[in-house]
Amino acid sequence: MAPPTQPLTRSVEDYLKAIYQLSQGGSPAGTTEIANLLELAPASVTGMVKRLSEQGLLEHVPYKGVELTSAGRRAALKMVRRHRILESYLVAFLDYTWDTVHEEADRLEHAVSDRLIERMALALGNPSVDPHGDPIPAPDGSMVELVYTPLSEVPVGESVELRRVETRQADRLRYFAEHGLVPGASVTVTARQPFGGPTTVQTGDGDRLLGAELAGILLCARAGAR
Amino acid sequence: MAPPTQPLTRSVEDYLKAIYQLSQGGSPAGTTEIANLLELAPASVTGMVKRLSEQGLLEHVPYKGVELTSAGRRAALKMVRRHRILESYLVAFLDYTWDTVHEEADRLEHAVSDRLIERMALALGNPSVDPHGDPIPAPDGSMVELVYTPLSEVPVGESVELRRVETRQADRLRYFAEHGLVPGASVTVTARQPFGGPTTVQTGDGDRLLGAELAGILLCARAGAR
DNA sequence: AAATAGATTTAGGCAACCCTAATTCTGGTC
DNA sequence: GACCAGAATTAGGGTTGCCTAAATCTATTT
């Protein structure tokens, strides 16, 4: 039952990761979506998708969309584990910050061995989340994905704990870090303007006004819900 | 004076490293030598060599051999630095042994950024040699290469310090490590059989008989010479 | 000086991936 | 029910980097 798969190329690994990410929402990934994410022409995606379907990594319904097969998902989750362990390691031991680490991990994830990843994981104490609060799949591909509430939807008056930051954009990440808005931080929502207006929060760092976009990518654990 | 070079591909990096290594002996590298080292067909090497010459990284005299230009040497030394810092880091912090580390470093060296290498170097305290005793080029490409004496040529009766092990073959490296024959170890030559016969050495670990091949790849610092 | 072994190069191909331009399909609209 | 915009696919190319087979060159031997 061991996967007899020949090693995947960098390109293939990138496609699988992208399709995994786009399928998160439940519906199959579209050609153009994939193309945008990988910064390729849609025609190139069609070609690769065809090859990967033949290899049994994808399920492709022409003109409809692509989904990962279980072999594809397994490979994608391995890449996600690599990426998140790498990010965690670089931040913990090599002075990277969460806004600079993504790029480095994106290159390294194609070059590391399983052995290296497991040693890094061990050195980190087998973490379950990365510096952004994203869950790290176990070596067997299992992953516990908790459901959090966007800060933009936390009722006024409630105190919550920041758990996860859903962006890789360096400028936003830097802004969050500068103001103590990192996983683990406690914040209280003190006000919110209507019609997609800003949310006001109280942090250990003082009060801060967050626009709807930023408040929407800060995911929080509410007291009762967990 | 900054190198305006576009990023090199993995293949190109491998060629430059190979040619650097083969040119160490002074004479230009031959097509077949390069092909053997990289496990490619000689015809493939001819093709790549032509492209790299046009890019100004190599000096190729058809039917004679190849040498690195100064741009080529600079790039090659950068790869050597990457490789040796990686090996040092993996051994120091991630429990690799010197017989397993080469392969991992060979893949990683194409994926790491300069920034990562410099952070690893810093974490290591800017080492000047790697776990095998090979000198590590400085970021500017300068490298101090000391001249050592092969154990096979150390006169009987002399005590020397092991400094460098010139092989990447895992089985030999494992044998050396098992018997304390690692850089820094002190050994005394107690006997040597003539006509390429074995050398007998006394180590902290006891006495040991080393055939000509093994004794030839253990490089030693002699007392006076250094 | 001719022969020849071995190294090197040329010729002709192939696979992976990417691109642009042209075509075809799908899901609404009017 | 025909039409249209946008999505997806097909057609036709290009590059990189590898291979095998067939020349060709070099250097050494006879």
mmCIF file of N, CA, C and O in Angstrom, chain B residues 139-201:
data_model
loop_
_atom_site.group_PDB
_atom_site.id
_atom_site.type_symbol
_atom_site.label_atom_id
_atom_site.label_comp_id
_atom_site.label_asym_id
_atom_site.label_seq_id
_atom_site.Cartn_x
_atom_site.Cartn_y
_atom_site.Cartn_z
ATOM 1 N N PRO B 139 31.749 34.812 2.228
ATOM 2 C CA PRO B 139 30.706 35.323 1.332
ATOM 3 C C PRO B 139 31.290 36.011 0.093
ATOM 4 O O PRO B 139 30.686 36.002 -0.974
ATOM 5 N N ASP B 140 32.458 36.593 0.221
ATOM 6 C CA ASP B 140 33.053 37.277 -0.942
ATOM 7 C C ASP B 140 33.790 36.309 -1.863
ATOM 8 O O ASP B 140 34.378 36.709 -2.855
ATOM 9 N N GLY B 141 33.785 35.041 -1.527
ATOM 10 C CA GLY B 141 34.403 34.056 -2.408
ATOM 11 C C GLY B 141 35.826 33.704 -2.048
ATOM 12 O O GLY B 141 36.426 32.826 -2.656
ATOM 13 N N SER B 142 36.391 34.379 -1.048
ATOM 14 C CA SER B 142 37.772 34.056 -0.680
ATOM 15 C C SER B 142 37.797 32.801 0.183
ATOM 16 O O SER B 142 36.869 32.547 0.947
ATOM 17 N N MET B 143 38.841 32.019 0.032
ATOM 18 C CA MET B 143 38.919 30.758 0.765
ATOM 19 C C MET B 143 40.376 30.453 1.079
ATOM 20 O O MET B 143 41.245 30.564 0.214
ATOM 21 N N VAL B 144 40.610 30.089 2.330
ATOM 22 C CA VAL B 144 41.972 29.722 2.723
ATOM 23 C C VAL B 144 42.092 28.209 2.674
ATOM 24 O O VAL B 144 41.419 27.496 3.417
ATOM 25 N N GLU B 145 42.906 27.720 1.789
ATOM 26 C CA GLU B 145 43.053 26.272 1.634
ATOM 27 C C GLU B 145 44.424 25.874 2.152
ATOM 28 O O GLU B 145 45.446 26.147 1.527
ATOM 29 N N LEU B 146 44.457 25.247 3.316
ATOM 30 C CA LEU B 146 45.725 24.835 3.887
ATOM 31 C C LEU B 146 46.224 23.560 3.214
ATOM 32 O O LEU B 146 45.438 22.780 2.695
ATOM 33 N N VAL B 147 47.525 23.397 3.238
ATOM 34 C CA VAL B 147 48.117 22.208 2.621
ATOM 35 C C VAL B 147 48.368 21.164 3.706
ATOM 36 O O VAL B 147 49.056 21.444 4.685
ATOM 37 N N TYR B 148 47.776 20.010 3.518
ATOM 38 C CA TYR B 148 47.933 18.957 4.516
ATOM 39 C C TYR B 148 48.654 17.756 3.903
ATOM 40 O O TYR B 148 48.790 17.641 2.686
ATOM 41 N N THR B 149 49.061 16.863 4.772
ATOM 42 C CA THR B 149 49.771 15.661 4.332
ATOM 43 C C THR B 149 48.852 14.451 4.477
ATOM 44 O O THR B 149 48.282 14.249 5.543
ATOM 45 N N PRO B 150 48.716 13.657 3.409
ATOM 46 C CA PRO B 150 47.924 12.431 3.551
ATOM 47 C C PRO B 150 48.553 11.539 4.617
ATOM 48 O O PRO B 150 49.788 11.453 4.701
ATOM 49 N N LEU B 151 47.738 10.901 5.397
ATOM 50 C CA LEU B 151 48.229 10.018 6.443
ATOM 51 C C LEU B 151 49.171 8.964 5.867
ATOM 52 O O LEU B 151 50.133 8.548 6.517
ATOM 53 N N SER B 152 48.904 8.587 4.624
ATOM 54 C CA SER B 152 49.739 7.568 3.980
ATOM 55 C C SER B 152 51.169 8.040 3.745
ATOM 56 O O SER B 152 52.047 7.243 3.433
ATOM 57 N N GLU B 153 51.395 9.353 3.896
ATOM 58 C CA GLU B 153 52.745 9.868 3.650
ATOM 59 C C GLU B 153 53.409 10.402 4.911
ATOM 60 O O GLU B 153 54.501 10.967 4.858
ATOM 61 N N VAL B 154 52.709 10.267 6.031
ATOM 62 C CA VAL B 154 53.308 10.711 7.294
ATOM 63 C C VAL B 154 54.345 9.669 7.720
ATOM 64 O O VAL B 154 54.034 8.476 7.755
ATOM 65 N N PRO B 155 55.574 10.117 8.020
ATOM 66 C CA PRO B 155 56.623 9.155 8.401
ATOM 67 C C PRO B 155 56.254 8.366 9.648
ATOM 68 O O PRO B 155 55.576 8.872 10.537
ATOM 69 N N VAL B 156 56.711 7.132 9.689
ATOM 70 C CA VAL B 156 56.482 6.283 10.854
ATOM 71 C C VAL B 156 57.076 6.931 12.098
ATOM 72 O O VAL B 156 58.161 7.502 12.044
ATOM 73 N N GLY B 157 56.330 6.909 13.169
ATOM 74 C CA GLY B 157 56.819 7.463 14.434
ATOM 75 C C GLY B 157 56.278 8.847 14.709
ATOM 76 O O GLY B 157 56.291 9.324 15.841
ATOM 77 N N GLU B 158 55.741 9.504 13.663
ATOM 78 C CA GLU B 158 55.286 10.880 13.844
ATOM 79 C C GLU B 158 53.853 10.933 14.382
ATOM 80 O O GLU B 158 53.020 10.099 14.041
ATOM 81 N N SER B 159 53.575 11.947 15.207
ATOM 82 C CA SER B 159 52.212 12.195 15.675
ATOM 83 C C SER B 159 51.633 13.386 14.931
ATOM 84 O O SER B 159 52.295 14.407 14.786
ATOM 85 N N VAL B 160 50.416 13.242 14.467
ATOM 86 C CA VAL B 160 49.798 14.316 13.674
ATOM 87 C C VAL B 160 48.355 14.506 14.122
ATOM 88 O O VAL B 160 47.797 13.688 14.842
ATOM 89 N N GLU B 161 47.780 15.626 13.652
ATOM 90 C CA GLU B 161 46.362 15.862 13.934
ATOM 91 C C GLU B 161 45.578 15.714 12.647
ATOM 92 O O GLU B 161 45.911 16.327 11.638
ATOM 93 N N LEU B 162 44.523 14.921 12.693
ATOM 94 C CA LEU B 162 43.658 14.765 11.534
ATOM 95 C C LEU B 162 42.950 16.088 11.269
ATOM 96 O O LEU B 162 42.424 16.708 12.195
ATOM 97 N N ARG B 163 42.931 16.489 10.010
ATOM 98 C CA ARG B 163 42.315 17.778 9.713
ATOM 99 C C ARG B 163 41.202 17.710 8.685
ATOM 100 O O ARG B 163 40.300 18.534 8.670
ATOM 101 N N ARG B 164 41.268 16.754 7.788
ATOM 102 C CA ARG B 164 40.339 16.798 6.666
ATOM 103 C C ARG B 164 40.190 15.402 6.088
ATOM 104 O O ARG B 164 41.170 14.666 5.991
ATOM 105 N N VAL B 165 38.959 15.066 5.714
ATOM 106 C CA VAL B 165 38.673 13.745 5.155
ATOM 107 C C VAL B 165 38.161 13.923 3.741
ATOM 108 O O VAL B 165 37.085 14.483 3.524
ATOM 109 N N GLU B 166 38.931 13.441 2.776
ATOM 110 C CA GLU B 166 38.609 13.733 1.378
ATOM 111 C C GLU B 166 37.787 12.662 0.690
ATOM 112 O O GLU B 166 38.226 12.061 -0.295
ATOM 113 N N THR B 167 36.592 12.436 1.172
ATOM 114 C CA THR B 167 35.673 11.550 0.470
ATOM 115 C C THR B 167 34.265 11.930 0.866
ATOM 116 O O THR B 167 34.051 12.559 1.902
ATOM 117 N N ARG B 168 33.326 11.563 0.017
ATOM 118 C CA ARG B 168 31.914 11.757 0.363
ATOM 119 C C ARG B 168 31.240 10.405 0.466
ATOM 120 O O ARG B 168 30.044 10.314 0.682
ATOM 121 N N GLN B 169 31.991 9.340 0.283
ATOM 122 C CA GLN B 169 31.393 8.005 0.295
ATOM 123 C C GLN B 169 30.955 7.631 1.702
ATOM 124 O O GLN B 169 31.763 7.571 2.627
ATOM 125 N N ALA B 170 29.663 7.369 1.814
ATOM 126 C CA ALA B 170 29.063 7.184 3.140
ATOM 127 C C ALA B 170 29.692 6.023 3.902
ATOM 128 O O ALA B 170 29.924 6.129 5.112
ATOM 129 N N ASP B 171 30.020 4.929 3.221
ATOM 130 C CA ASP B 171 30.542 3.768 3.951
ATOM 131 C C ASP B 171 31.913 4.060 4.560
ATOM 132 O O ASP B 171 32.186 3.708 5.705
ATOM 133 N N ARG B 172 32.741 4.752 3.809
ATOM 134 C CA ARG B 172 34.052 5.103 4.363
ATOM 135 C C ARG B 172 33.912 6.084 5.527
ATOM 136 O O ARG B 172 34.565 5.954 6.569
ATOM 137 N N LEU B 173 33.059 7.069 5.326
ATOM 138 C CA LEU B 173 32.865 8.071 6.374
ATOM 139 C C LEU B 173 32.365 7.413 7.659
ATOM 140 O O LEU B 173 32.790 7.760 8.765
ATOM 141 N N ARG B 174 31.452 6.461 7.487
ATOM 142 C CA ARG B 174 30.918 5.793 8.670
ATOM 143 C C ARG B 174 32.029 5.015 9.383
ATOM 144 O O ARG B 174 32.142 5.055 10.604
ATOM 145 N N TYR B 175 32.875 4.370 8.606
ATOM 146 C CA TYR B 175 33.982 3.612 9.186
ATOM 147 C C TYR B 175 34.923 4.535 9.961
ATOM 148 O O TYR B 175 35.289 4.257 11.102
ATOM 149 N N PHE B 176 35.262 5.639 9.355
ATOM 150 C CA PHE B 176 36.145 6.593 10.034
ATOM 151 C C PHE B 176 35.527 7.064 11.347
ATOM 152 O O PHE B 176 36.173 7.068 12.395
ATOM 153 N N ALA B 177 34.262 7.459 11.266
ATOM 154 C CA ALA B 177 33.613 8.003 12.462
ATOM 155 C C ALA B 177 33.573 6.955 13.575
ATOM 156 O O ALA B 177 33.824 7.265 14.741
ATOM 157 N N GLU B 178 33.294 5.702 13.204
ATOM 158 C CA GLU B 178 33.224 4.627 14.198
ATOM 159 C C GLU B 178 34.524 4.448 14.957
ATOM 160 O O GLU B 178 34.527 3.984 16.093
ATOM 161 N N HIS B 179 35.627 4.799 14.297
ATOM 162 C CA HIS B 179 36.920 4.567 14.935
ATOM 163 C C HIS B 179 37.616 5.859 15.310
ATOM 164 O O HIS B 179 38.839 5.899 15.439
ATOM 165 N N GLY B 180 36.823 6.889 15.472
ATOM 166 C CA GLY B 180 37.378 8.140 15.985
ATOM 167 C C GLY B 180 38.295 8.863 15.021
ATOM 168 O O GLY B 180 39.044 9.753 15.416
ATOM 169 N N LEU B 181 38.246 8.491 13.759
ATOM 170 C CA LEU B 181 39.119 9.156 12.783
ATOM 171 C C LEU B 181 38.374 10.332 12.176
ATOM 172 O O LEU B 181 37.881 10.283 11.046
ATOM 173 N N VAL B 182 38.267 11.397 12.949
ATOM 174 C CA VAL B 182 37.532 12.584 12.519
ATOM 175 C C VAL B 182 38.432 13.807 12.669
ATOM 176 O O VAL B 182 39.405 13.760 13.426
ATOM 177 N N PRO B 183 38.132 14.885 11.945
ATOM 178 C CA PRO B 183 38.966 16.091 12.062
ATOM 179 C C PRO B 183 39.127 16.487 13.521
ATOM 180 O O PRO B 183 38.167 16.490 14.282
ATOM 181 N N GLY B 184 40.353 16.785 13.898
ATOM 182 C CA GLY B 184 40.636 17.143 15.287
ATOM 183 C C GLY B 184 41.279 16.015 16.063
ATOM 184 O O GLY B 184 41.948 16.263 17.078
ATOM 185 N N ALA B 185 41.128 14.782 15.603
ATOM 186 C CA ALA B 185 41.700 13.645 16.324
ATOM 187 C C ALA B 185 43.219 13.617 16.181
ATOM 188 O O ALA B 185 43.764 14.021 15.159
ATOM 189 N N SER B 186 43.883 13.165 17.231
ATOM 190 C CA SER B 186 45.342 13.006 17.186
ATOM 191 C C SER B 186 45.681 11.549 16.935
ATOM 192 O O SER B 186 45.111 10.668 17.577
ATOM 193 N N VAL B 187 46.579 11.305 16.007
ATOM 194 C CA VAL B 187 46.989 9.927 15.741
ATOM 195 C C VAL B 187 48.510 9.857 15.609
ATOM 196 O O VAL B 187 49.146 10.837 15.229
ATOM 197 N N THR B 188 49.029 8.711 15.921
ATOM 198 C CA THR B 188 50.466 8.484 15.767
ATOM 199 C C THR B 188 50.663 7.322 14.803
ATOM 200 O O THR B 188 50.024 6.282 14.945
ATOM 201 N N VAL B 189 51.540 7.535 13.834
ATOM 202 C CA VAL B 189 51.832 6.472 12.872
ATOM 203 C C VAL B 189 52.849 5.536 13.502
ATOM 204 O O VAL B 189 53.967 5.951 13.817
ATOM 205 N N THR B 190 52.470 4.291 13.675
ATOM 206 C CA THR B 190 53.387 3.365 14.358
ATOM 207 C C THR B 190 54.069 2.396 13.404
ATOM 208 O O THR B 190 55.068 1.777 13.769
ATOM 209 N N ALA B 191 53.507 2.241 12.215
ATOM 210 C CA ALA B 191 54.154 1.339 11.250
ATOM 211 C C ALA B 191 53.567 1.555 9.869
ATOM 212 O O ALA B 191 52.487 2.130 9.719
ATOM 213 N N ARG B 192 54.327 1.110 8.867
ATOM 214 C CA ARG B 192 53.764 1.134 7.510
ATOM 215 C C ARG B 192 54.433 0.051 6.687
ATOM 216 O O ARG B 192 55.656 -0.064 6.669
ATOM 217 N N GLN B 193 53.647 -0.747 6.009
ATOM 218 C CA GLN B 193 54.198 -1.774 5.137
ATOM 219 C C GLN B 193 54.572 -1.135 3.812
ATOM 220 O O GLN B 193 53.918 -0.196 3.363
ATOM 221 N N PRO B 194 55.624 -1.657 3.183
ATOM 222 C CA PRO B 194 56.110 -1.041 1.931
ATOM 223 C C PRO B 194 55.213 -1.366 0.732
ATOM 224 O O PRO B 194 54.292 -2.158 0.842
ATOM 225 N N PHE B 195 55.495 -0.736 -0.374
ATOM 226 C CA PHE B 195 54.803 -0.971 -1.647
ATOM 227 C C PHE B 195 53.293 -0.782 -1.530
ATOM 228 O O PHE B 195 52.509 -1.664 -1.885
ATOM 229 N N GLY B 196 52.907 0.382 -1.047
ATOM 230 C CA GLY B 196 51.475 0.669 -0.947
ATOM 231 C C GLY B 196 50.758 -0.147 0.101
ATOM 232 O O GLY B 196 49.548 -0.343 0.016
ATOM 233 N N GLY B 197 51.500 -0.604 1.073
ATOM 234 C CA GLY B 197 50.885 -1.407 2.128
ATOM 235 C C GLY B 197 50.177 -0.544 3.146
ATOM 236 O O GLY B 197 50.201 0.690 3.056
ATOM 237 N N PRO B 198 49.537 -1.197 4.112
ATOM 238 C CA PRO B 198 48.748 -0.467 5.094
ATOM 239 C C PRO B 198 49.606 0.321 6.085
ATOM 240 O O PRO B 198 50.779 0.027 6.291
ATOM 241 N N THR B 199 48.969 1.335 6.650
ATOM 242 C CA THR B 199 49.588 2.161 7.682
ATOM 243 C C THR B 199 48.948 1.786 9.012
ATOM 244 O O THR B 199 47.738 1.625 9.088
ATOM 245 N N THR B 200 49.775 1.642 10.035
ATOM 246 C CA THR B 200 49.234 1.360 11.360
ATOM 247 C C THR B 200 49.259 2.644 12.176
ATOM 248 O O THR B 200 50.275 3.337 12.220
ATOM 249 N N VAL B 201 48.110 2.966 12.764
ATOM 250 C CA VAL B 201 48.069 4.191 13.571
ATOM 251 C C VAL B 201 47.534 3.885 14.961
ATOM 252 O O VAL B 201 46.776 2.940 15.164
#
